[in-house]
Coordinates of C-alpha atoms and ligand atoms in Angstrom, one line a residue:
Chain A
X1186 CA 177.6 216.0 142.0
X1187 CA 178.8 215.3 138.5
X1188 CA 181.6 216.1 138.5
X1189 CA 182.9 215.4 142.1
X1190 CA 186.5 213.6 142.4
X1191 CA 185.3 210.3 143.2
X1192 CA 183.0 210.8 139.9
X1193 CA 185.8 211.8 137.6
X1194 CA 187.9 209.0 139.2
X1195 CA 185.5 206.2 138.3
X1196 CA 184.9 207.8 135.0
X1197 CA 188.9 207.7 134.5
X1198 CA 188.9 204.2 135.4
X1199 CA 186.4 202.7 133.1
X1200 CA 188.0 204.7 130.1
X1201 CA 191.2 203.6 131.3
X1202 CA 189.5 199.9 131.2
X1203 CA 188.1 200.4 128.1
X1204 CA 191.0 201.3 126.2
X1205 CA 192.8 198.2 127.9
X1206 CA 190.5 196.2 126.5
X1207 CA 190.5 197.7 123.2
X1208 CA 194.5 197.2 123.3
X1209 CA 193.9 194.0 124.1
X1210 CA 191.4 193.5 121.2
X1211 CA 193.8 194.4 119.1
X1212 CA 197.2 192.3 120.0
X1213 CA 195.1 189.1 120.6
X1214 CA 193.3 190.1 116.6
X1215 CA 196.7 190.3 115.1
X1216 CA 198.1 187.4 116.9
X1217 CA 196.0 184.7 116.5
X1218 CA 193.9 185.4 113.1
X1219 CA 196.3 183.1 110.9
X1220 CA 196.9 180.2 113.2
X1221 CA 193.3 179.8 113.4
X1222 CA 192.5 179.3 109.7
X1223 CA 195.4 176.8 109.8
X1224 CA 194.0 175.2 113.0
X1225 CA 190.1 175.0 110.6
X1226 CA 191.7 173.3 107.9
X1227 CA 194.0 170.9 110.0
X1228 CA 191.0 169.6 111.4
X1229 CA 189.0 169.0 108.1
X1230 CA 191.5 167.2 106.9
X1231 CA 191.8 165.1 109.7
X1232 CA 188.2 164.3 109.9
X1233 CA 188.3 163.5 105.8
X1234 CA 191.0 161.3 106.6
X1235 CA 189.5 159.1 109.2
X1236 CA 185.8 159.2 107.1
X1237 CA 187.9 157.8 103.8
X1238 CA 188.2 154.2 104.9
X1239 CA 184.8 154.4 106.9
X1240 CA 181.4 155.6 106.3
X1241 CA 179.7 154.2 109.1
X1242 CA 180.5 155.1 113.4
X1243 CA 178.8 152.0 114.4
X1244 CA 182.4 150.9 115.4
X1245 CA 183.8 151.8 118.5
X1246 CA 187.6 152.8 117.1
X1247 CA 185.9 155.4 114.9
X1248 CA 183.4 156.9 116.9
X1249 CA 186.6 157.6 119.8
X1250 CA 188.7 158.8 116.9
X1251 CA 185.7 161.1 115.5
X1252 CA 184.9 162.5 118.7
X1253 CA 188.4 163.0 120.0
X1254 CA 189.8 165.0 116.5
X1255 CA 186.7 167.3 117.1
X1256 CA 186.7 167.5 121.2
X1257 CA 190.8 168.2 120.5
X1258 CA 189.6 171.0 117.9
X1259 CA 186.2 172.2 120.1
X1260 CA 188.3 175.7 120.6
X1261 CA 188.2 175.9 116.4
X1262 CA 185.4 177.6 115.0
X1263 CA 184.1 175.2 112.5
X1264 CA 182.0 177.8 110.2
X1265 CA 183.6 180.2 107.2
X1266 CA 183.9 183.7 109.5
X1267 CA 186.5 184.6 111.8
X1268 CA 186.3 184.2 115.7
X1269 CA 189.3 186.3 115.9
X1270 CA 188.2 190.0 114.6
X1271 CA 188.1 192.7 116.4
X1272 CA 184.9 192.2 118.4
X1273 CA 185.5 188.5 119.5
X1274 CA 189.0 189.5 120.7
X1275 CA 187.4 192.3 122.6
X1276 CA 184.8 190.0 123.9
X1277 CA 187.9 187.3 124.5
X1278 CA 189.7 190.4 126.7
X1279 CA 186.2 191.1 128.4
X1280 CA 186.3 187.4 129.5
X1281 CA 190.2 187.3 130.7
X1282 CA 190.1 190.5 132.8
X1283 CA 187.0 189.8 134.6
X1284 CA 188.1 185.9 135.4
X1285 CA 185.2 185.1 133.9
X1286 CA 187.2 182.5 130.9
X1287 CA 184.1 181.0 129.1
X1288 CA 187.0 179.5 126.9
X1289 CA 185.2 178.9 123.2
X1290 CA 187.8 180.7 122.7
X1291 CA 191.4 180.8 123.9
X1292 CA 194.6 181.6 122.3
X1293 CA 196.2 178.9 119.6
X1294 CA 199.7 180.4 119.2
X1295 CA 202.5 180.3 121.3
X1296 CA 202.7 184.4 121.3
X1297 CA 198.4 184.5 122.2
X1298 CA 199.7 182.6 125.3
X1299 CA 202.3 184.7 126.6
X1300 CA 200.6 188.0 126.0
X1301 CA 197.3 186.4 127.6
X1302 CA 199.2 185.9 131.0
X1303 CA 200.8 189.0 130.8
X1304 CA 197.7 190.8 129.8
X1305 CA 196.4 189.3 132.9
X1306 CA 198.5 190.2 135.6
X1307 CA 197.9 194.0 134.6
X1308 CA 194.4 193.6 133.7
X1309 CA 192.9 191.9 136.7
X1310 CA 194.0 194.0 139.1
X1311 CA 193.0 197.0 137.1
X1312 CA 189.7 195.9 136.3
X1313 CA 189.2 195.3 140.1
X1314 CA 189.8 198.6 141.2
X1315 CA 187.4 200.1 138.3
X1316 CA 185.0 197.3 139.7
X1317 CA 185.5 198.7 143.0
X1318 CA 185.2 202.1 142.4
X1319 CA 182.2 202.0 140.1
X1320 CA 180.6 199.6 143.4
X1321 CA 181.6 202.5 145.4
X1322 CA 179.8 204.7 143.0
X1323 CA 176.9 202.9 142.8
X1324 CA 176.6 202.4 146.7
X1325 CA 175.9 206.1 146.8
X1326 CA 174.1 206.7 143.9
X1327 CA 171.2 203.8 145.3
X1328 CA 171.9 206.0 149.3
X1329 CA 171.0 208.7 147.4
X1330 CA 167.7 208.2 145.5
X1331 CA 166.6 205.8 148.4
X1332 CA 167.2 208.4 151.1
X1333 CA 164.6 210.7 149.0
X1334 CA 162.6 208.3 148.5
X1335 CA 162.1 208.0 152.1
X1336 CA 162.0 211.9 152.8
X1337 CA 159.5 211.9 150.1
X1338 CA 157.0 208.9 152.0
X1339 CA 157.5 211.0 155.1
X1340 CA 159.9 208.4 156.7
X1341 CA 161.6 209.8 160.0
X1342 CA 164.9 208.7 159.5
X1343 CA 166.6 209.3 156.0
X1344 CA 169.8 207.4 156.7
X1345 CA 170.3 204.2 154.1
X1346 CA 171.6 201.3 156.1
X1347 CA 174.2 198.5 154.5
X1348 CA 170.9 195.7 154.4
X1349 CA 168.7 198.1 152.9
X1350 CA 171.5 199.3 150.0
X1351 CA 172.5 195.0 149.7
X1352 CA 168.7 194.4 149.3
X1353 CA 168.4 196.8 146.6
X1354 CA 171.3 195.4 145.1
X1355 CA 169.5 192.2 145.2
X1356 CA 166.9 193.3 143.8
X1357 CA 168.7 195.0 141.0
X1358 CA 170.4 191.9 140.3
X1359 CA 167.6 189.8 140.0
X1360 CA 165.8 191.8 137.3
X1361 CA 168.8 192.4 135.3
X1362 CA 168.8 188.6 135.3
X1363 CA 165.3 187.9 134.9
X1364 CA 164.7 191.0 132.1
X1365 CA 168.4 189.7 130.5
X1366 CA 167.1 186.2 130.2
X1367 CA 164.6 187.4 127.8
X1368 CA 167.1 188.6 125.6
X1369 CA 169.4 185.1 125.8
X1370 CA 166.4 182.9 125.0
X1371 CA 165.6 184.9 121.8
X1372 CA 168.6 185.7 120.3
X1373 CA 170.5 181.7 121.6
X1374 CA 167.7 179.6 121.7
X1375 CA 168.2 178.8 125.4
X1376 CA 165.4 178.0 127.6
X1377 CA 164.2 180.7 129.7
X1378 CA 165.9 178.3 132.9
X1379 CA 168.9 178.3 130.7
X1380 CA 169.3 181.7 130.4
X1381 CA 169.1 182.0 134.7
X1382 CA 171.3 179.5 135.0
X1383 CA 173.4 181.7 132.2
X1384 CA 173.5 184.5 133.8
X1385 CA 174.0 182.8 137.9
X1386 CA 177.0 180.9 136.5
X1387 CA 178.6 184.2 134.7
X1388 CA 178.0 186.8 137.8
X1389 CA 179.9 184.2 140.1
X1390 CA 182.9 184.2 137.2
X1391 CA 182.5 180.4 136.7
X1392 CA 182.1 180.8 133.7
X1393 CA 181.9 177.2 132.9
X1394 CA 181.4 178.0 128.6
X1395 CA 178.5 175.3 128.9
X1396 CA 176.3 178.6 127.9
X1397 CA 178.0 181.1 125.8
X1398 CA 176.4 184.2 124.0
X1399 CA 177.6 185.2 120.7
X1400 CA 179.4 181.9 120.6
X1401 CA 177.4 179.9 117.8
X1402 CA 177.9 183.1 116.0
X1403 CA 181.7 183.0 116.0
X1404 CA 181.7 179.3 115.6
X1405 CA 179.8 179.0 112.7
X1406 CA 180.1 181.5 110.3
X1407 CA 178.5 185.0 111.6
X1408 CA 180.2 187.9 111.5
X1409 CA 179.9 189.6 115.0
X1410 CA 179.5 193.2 113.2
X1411 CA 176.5 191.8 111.7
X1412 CA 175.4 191.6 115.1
X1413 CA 176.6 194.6 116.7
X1414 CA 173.5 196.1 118.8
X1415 CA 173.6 192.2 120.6
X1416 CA 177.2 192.2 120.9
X1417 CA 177.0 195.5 122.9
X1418 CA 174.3 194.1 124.8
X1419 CA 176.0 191.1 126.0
X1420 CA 179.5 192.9 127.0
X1421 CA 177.4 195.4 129.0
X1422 CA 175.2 193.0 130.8
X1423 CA 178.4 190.6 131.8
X1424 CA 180.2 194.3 133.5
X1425 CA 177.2 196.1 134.5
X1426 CA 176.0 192.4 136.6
X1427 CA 179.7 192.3 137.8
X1428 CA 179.6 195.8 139.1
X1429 CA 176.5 195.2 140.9
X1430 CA 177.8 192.3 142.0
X1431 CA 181.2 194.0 143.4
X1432 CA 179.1 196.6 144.6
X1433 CA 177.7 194.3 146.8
X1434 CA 181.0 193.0 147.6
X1435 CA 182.2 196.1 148.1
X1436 CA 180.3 196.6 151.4
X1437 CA 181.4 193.3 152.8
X1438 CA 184.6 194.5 152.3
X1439 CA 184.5 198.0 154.2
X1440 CA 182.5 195.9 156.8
X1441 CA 185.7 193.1 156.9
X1442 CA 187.8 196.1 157.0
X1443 CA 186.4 197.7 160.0
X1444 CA 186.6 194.5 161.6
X1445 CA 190.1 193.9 160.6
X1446 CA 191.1 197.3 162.5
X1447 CA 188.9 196.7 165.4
X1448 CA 189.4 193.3 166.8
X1449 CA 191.2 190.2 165.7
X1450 CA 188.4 187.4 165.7
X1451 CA 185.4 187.1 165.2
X1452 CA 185.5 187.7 161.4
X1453 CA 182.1 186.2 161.1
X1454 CA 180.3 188.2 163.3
X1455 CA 181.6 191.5 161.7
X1456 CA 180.1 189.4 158.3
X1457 CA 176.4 189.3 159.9
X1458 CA 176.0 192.0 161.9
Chain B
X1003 CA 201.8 176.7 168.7
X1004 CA 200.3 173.8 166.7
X1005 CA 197.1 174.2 168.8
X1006 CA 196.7 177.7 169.0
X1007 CA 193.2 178.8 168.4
X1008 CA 193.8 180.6 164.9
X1009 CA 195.1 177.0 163.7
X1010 CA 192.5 175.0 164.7
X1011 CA 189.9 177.5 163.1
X1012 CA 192.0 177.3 160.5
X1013 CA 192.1 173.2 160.3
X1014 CA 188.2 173.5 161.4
X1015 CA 187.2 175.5 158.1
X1016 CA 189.5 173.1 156.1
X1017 CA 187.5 170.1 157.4
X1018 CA 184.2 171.5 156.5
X1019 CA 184.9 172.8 153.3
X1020 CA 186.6 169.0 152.6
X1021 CA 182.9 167.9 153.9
X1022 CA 181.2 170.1 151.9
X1023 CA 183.3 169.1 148.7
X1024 CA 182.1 166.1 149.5
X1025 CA 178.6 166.0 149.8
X1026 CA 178.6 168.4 146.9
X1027 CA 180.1 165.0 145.0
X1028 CA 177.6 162.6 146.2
X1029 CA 174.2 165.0 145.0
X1030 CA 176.1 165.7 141.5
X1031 CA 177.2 161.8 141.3
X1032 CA 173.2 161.0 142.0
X1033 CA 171.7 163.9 139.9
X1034 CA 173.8 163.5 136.9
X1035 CA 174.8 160.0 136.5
X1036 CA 171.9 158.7 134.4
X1037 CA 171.7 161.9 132.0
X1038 CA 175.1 161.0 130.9
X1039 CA 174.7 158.0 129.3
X1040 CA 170.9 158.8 127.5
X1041 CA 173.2 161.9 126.1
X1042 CA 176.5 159.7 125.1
X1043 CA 174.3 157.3 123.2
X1044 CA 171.8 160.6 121.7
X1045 CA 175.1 161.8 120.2
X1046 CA 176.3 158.6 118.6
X1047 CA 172.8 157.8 117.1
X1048 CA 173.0 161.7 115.1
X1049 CA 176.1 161.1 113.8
X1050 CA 175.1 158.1 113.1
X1051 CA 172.5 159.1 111.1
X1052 CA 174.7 162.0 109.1
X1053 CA 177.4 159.5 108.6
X1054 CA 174.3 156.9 106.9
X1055 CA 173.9 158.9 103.5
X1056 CA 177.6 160.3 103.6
X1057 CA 180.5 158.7 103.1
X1058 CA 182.6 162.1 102.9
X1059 CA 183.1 165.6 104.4
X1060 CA 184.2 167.2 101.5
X1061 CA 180.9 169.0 101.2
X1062 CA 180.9 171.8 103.6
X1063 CA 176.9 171.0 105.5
X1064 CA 178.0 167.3 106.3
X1065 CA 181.3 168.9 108.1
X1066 CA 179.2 171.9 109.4
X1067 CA 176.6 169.3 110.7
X1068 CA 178.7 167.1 112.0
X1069 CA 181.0 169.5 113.7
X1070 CA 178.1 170.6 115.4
X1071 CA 176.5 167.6 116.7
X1072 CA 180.1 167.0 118.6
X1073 CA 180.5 170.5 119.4
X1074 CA 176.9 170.7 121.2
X1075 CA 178.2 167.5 123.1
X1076 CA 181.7 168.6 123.9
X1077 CA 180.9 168.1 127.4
X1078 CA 179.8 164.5 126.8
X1079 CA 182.4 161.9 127.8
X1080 CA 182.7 159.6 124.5
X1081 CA 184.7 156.5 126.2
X1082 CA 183.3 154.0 128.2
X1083 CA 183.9 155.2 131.8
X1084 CA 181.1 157.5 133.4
X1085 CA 182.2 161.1 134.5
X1086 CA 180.2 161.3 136.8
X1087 CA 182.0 159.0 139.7
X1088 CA 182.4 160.1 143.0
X1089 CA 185.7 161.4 142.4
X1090 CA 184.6 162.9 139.3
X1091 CA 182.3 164.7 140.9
X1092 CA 184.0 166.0 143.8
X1093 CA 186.7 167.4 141.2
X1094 CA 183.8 169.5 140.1
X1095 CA 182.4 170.5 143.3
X1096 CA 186.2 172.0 143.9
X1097 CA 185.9 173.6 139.8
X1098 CA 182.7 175.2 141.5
X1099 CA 183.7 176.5 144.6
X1100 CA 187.0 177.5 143.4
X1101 CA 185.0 179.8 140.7
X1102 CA 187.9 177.9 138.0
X1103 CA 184.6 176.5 136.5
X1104 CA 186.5 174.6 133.2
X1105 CA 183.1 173.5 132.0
X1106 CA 184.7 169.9 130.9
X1107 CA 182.0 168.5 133.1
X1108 CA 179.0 170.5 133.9
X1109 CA 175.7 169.9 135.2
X1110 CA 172.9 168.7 132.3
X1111 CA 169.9 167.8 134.3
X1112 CA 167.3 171.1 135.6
X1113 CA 168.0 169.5 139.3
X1114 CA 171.7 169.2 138.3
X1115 CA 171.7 172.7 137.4
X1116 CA 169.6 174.1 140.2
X1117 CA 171.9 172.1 142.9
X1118 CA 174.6 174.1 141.6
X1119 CA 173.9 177.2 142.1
X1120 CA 172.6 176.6 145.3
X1121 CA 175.9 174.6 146.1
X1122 CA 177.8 177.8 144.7
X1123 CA 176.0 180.6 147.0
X1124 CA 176.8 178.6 149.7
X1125 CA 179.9 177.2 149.0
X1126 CA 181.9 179.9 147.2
X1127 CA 182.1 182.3 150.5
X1128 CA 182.7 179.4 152.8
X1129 CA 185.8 178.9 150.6
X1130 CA 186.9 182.3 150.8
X1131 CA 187.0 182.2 154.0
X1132 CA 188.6 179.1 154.7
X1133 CA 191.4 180.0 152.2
X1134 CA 191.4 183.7 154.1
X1135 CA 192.3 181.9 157.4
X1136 CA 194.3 179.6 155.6
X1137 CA 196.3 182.3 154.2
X1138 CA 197.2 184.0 157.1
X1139 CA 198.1 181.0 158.2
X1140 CA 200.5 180.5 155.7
X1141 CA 201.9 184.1 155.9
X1142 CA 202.1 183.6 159.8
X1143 CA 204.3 180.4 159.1
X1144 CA 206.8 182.1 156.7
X1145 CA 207.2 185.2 159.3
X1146 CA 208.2 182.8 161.9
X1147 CA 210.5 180.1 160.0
X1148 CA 212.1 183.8 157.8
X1149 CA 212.3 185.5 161.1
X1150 CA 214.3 182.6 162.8
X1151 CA 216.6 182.5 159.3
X1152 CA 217.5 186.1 159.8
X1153 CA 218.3 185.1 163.4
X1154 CA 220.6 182.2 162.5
X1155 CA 222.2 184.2 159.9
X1156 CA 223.2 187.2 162.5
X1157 CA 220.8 189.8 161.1
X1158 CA 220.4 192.6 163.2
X1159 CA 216.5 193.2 162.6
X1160 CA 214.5 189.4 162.8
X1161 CA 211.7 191.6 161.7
X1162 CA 209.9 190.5 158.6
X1163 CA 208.1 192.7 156.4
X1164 CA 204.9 192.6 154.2
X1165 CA 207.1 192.8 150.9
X1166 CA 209.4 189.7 151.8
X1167 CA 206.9 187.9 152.4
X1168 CA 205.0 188.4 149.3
X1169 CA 208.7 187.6 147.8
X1170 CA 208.5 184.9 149.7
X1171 CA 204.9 183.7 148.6
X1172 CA 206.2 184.3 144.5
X1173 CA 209.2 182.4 145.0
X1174 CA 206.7 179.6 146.1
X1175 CA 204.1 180.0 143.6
X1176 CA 206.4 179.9 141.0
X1177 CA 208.2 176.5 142.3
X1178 CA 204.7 175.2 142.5
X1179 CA 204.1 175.8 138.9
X1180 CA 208.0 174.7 138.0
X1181 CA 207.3 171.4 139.8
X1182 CA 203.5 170.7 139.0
X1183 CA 204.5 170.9 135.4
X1184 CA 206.7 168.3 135.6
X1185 CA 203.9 166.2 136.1
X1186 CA 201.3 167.7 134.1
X1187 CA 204.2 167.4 131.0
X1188 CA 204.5 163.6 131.6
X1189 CA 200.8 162.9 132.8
X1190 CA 198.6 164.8 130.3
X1191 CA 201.5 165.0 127.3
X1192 CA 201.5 168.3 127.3
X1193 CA 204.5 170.7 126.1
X1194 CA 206.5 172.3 129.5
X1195 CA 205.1 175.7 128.6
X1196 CA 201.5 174.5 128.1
X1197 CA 201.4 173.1 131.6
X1198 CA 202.8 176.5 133.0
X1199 CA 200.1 178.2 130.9
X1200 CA 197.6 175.4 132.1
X1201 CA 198.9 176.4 135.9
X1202 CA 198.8 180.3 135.2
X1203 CA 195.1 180.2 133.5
X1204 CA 194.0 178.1 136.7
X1205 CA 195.9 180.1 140.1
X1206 CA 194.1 182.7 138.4
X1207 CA 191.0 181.4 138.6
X1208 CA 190.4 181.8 134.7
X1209 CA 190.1 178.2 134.1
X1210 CA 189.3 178.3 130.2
X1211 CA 189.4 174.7 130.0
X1212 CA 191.8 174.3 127.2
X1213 CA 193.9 172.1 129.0
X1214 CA 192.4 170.3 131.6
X1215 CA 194.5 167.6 133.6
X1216 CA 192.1 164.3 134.3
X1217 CA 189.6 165.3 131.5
X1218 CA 191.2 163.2 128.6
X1219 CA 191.1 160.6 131.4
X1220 CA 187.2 161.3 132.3
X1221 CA 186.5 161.8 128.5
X1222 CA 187.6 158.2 126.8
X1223 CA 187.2 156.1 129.4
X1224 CA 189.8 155.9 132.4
X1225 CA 188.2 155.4 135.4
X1226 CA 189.5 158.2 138.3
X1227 CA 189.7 155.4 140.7
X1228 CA 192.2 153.7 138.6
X1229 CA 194.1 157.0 138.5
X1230 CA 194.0 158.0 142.5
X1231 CA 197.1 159.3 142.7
X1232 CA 197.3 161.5 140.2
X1233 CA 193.7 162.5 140.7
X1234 CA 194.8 163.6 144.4
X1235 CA 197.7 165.7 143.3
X1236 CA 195.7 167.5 141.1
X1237 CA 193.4 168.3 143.6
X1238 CA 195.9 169.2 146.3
X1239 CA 197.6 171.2 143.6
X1240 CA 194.6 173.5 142.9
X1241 CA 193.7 174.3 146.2
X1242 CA 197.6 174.8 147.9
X1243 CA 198.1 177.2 144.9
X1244 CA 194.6 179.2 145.1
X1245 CA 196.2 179.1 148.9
X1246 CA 199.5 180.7 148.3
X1247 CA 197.6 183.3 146.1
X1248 CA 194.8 183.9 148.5
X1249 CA 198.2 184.5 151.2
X1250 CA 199.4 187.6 149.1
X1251 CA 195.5 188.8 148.4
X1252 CA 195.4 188.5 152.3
X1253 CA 198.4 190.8 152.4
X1254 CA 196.6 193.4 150.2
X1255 CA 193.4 193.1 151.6
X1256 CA 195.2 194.2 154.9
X1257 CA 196.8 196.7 153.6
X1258 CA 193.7 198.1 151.8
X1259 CA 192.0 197.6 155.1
X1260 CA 194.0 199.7 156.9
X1261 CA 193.7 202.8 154.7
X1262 CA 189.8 202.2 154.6
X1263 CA 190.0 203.2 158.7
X1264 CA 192.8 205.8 158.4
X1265 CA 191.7 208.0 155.6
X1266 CA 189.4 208.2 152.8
X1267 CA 191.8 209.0 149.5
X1268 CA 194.4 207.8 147.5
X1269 CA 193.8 203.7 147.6
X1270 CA 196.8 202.9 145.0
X1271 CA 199.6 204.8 147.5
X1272 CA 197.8 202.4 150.4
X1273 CA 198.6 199.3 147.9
X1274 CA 201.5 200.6 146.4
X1275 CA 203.0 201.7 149.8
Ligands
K818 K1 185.9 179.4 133.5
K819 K1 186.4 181.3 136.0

């Protein structure tokens, strides 16, 4: 079962996806690194600058000018290590190809930009095929063991149908967000609502960067291969949620598709039934 | 043809998901309101206090500290204006169900936060599927007005197939992006590249939040009611180019759909085909 074609496909696919991402990694590394400790010391300077003259806030033209430099520079990472090493760029490319754009942090240079939209046009679509291929995979990995679990409590009919593979899903889902939560709380300092919320607004791809993993890290002065075992954890969590989550998709899909070649309204009804 | 039941489905989803948008704005205005200004005055009072005993940020702590103070508040508005207006608020609704998520306003009350994910469960897929109607809409409309070209220009076939009109569709999208950055350029001061960046990172549905059109606005203390116009455009701008990308999607999806319920290999020669 191993090692059937669909198998080896899938398999292909992530690699191929991983070593996109890697490539990634690697341009966005070399491209950004210098502009960034510019970027650091611009701000510093600015902030020195407006603080000479002043050394109070309770003024209204300071406090805007304050918040503005910094809000302008919230992109920066304000601490002594790099955001752009290897790792964050990887985790930057994690972020692009899934849609997912947390953005604490985003490319500086003019160069960062055009590859990133390049980068993107190749990557999405890639990633969504591995996405739905590994969904696929999944699918009939969850038929499988739930269609022996039923033989084995002496059910009559074996066959798996699409509610009872999108409830498992559900269910799958949930704990991964619930056990994942644990994690977030300990290693960010989130509440354990937080870390839901976390997780709910990164499986839908908002990705709104109110909550970011690894980001006070990058920001303000860990190394991220100091931190390698969470680093792994949090790339894996973000794909393996998405893939359950395409999963999931997946089967709306093939039921959208069967509608789309049987009739020509109704779309809905194919949806719910 | 205007009243043909495909169009008024079509109209019919666009009204409720404008209805939706909006009560979306009203519960976020009410939730949130309040929390913003306890928070904007929280972040003035710490810096406040690390700007009382320092009159520099030469040392490396008082830069670190205060960095973070505005970092942790980055999605505070610092002017005098509340974010949280009506309009305000229905320009994140559409962030939401979009899945663009900047995360230049986001939710900071539990009830804020909880709304929103409800609102996103329900509101993401009724999007999709109003921008899948609306997209074969759209296609529908360029096959007729392209077919009736061909005819005026003596073409033998008036036929017009999938790859013209995803031509068609690019040549759009990228006058969209063209033209919108004219505006962004003079409106937000941004450099003609950044805004096509800006427009790339958001048809995507990326949304990083790097450059954010209205936010500088929201931020120091504009009122969006001042600025309808502009507020409007940028609205209509996001959703007519998620549109024209949804269009080509709707193309693929077809396509895919189609090999789904004619064989069961080879995916990439169905999309590729
Ligand atoms: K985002
Ligand atoms: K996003």
């Amino acid at each position: 079962m191993i090692f059937g074609t669909q198998n080896v496909r899938t398999f292909a696919l992530m690699f191929i996806v991983l070593a996109y991402l890697m490539f990634g990694a690697a341009v966005f590394d070399a491209l950004e690194s210098k502009e960034e400790a510019r970027l650091r010391t611009a701000m510093r300077i600015r902030m020195a600058r407006i603080l000479y003259k002043n050394d109070t806030i309770q003024n209204d033209t300071i406090f805007h000018m304050l918040t503005t430099t910094i809000f302008e520079h919230r992109h920066v990472r304000t601490g002594t290590a790099k955001q752009w090493t290897f790792p964050g760029a990887f985790y930057f490319s994690t972020l692009v190809v899934t849609l997912i754009g947390y953005g604490h942090t985003t490319p500086k240079t003019i160069g960062g930009k055009i590859f990133c939209m390049v980068y993107t046009v190749a990557g999405v679509p890639l990633n969504l095929i591995m996405f739905q291929s590994a969904g696929e995979r999944l699918n009939a990995i969850i038929s499988f063991v739930l269609s022996r679990i039923k033989r084995l409590l002496g059910f009559r009919h074996h066959k798996v149908s699409g509610f009872e593979l999108i409830a498992v899903e559900f269910g799958m889902t949930t704990m991964l967000v619930l056990g994942g939560s644990f994690v977030f709380c300990k290693q960010e300092k989130w509440s354990y609502f937080e870390s839901i919320y976390y997780s709910f607004v990164t499986f839908w791809t908002i990705g709104f960067g109110d909550f970011v993993p690894l980001a006070n890290m990058q920001r303000t002065g860990q190394s991220l291969y100091s931190r390698w075992g969470y680093f792994i954890f949090t790339v894996s969590f973000i794909l393996f949620g998405l893939a359950i989550m395409a999963s999931s998709l997946n089967l709306l899909v093939l039921r959208l598709a069967q509608f789309h070649s049987e009739s020509d309204t109704g779309g809905m009804s194919a949806l719910l039934s």
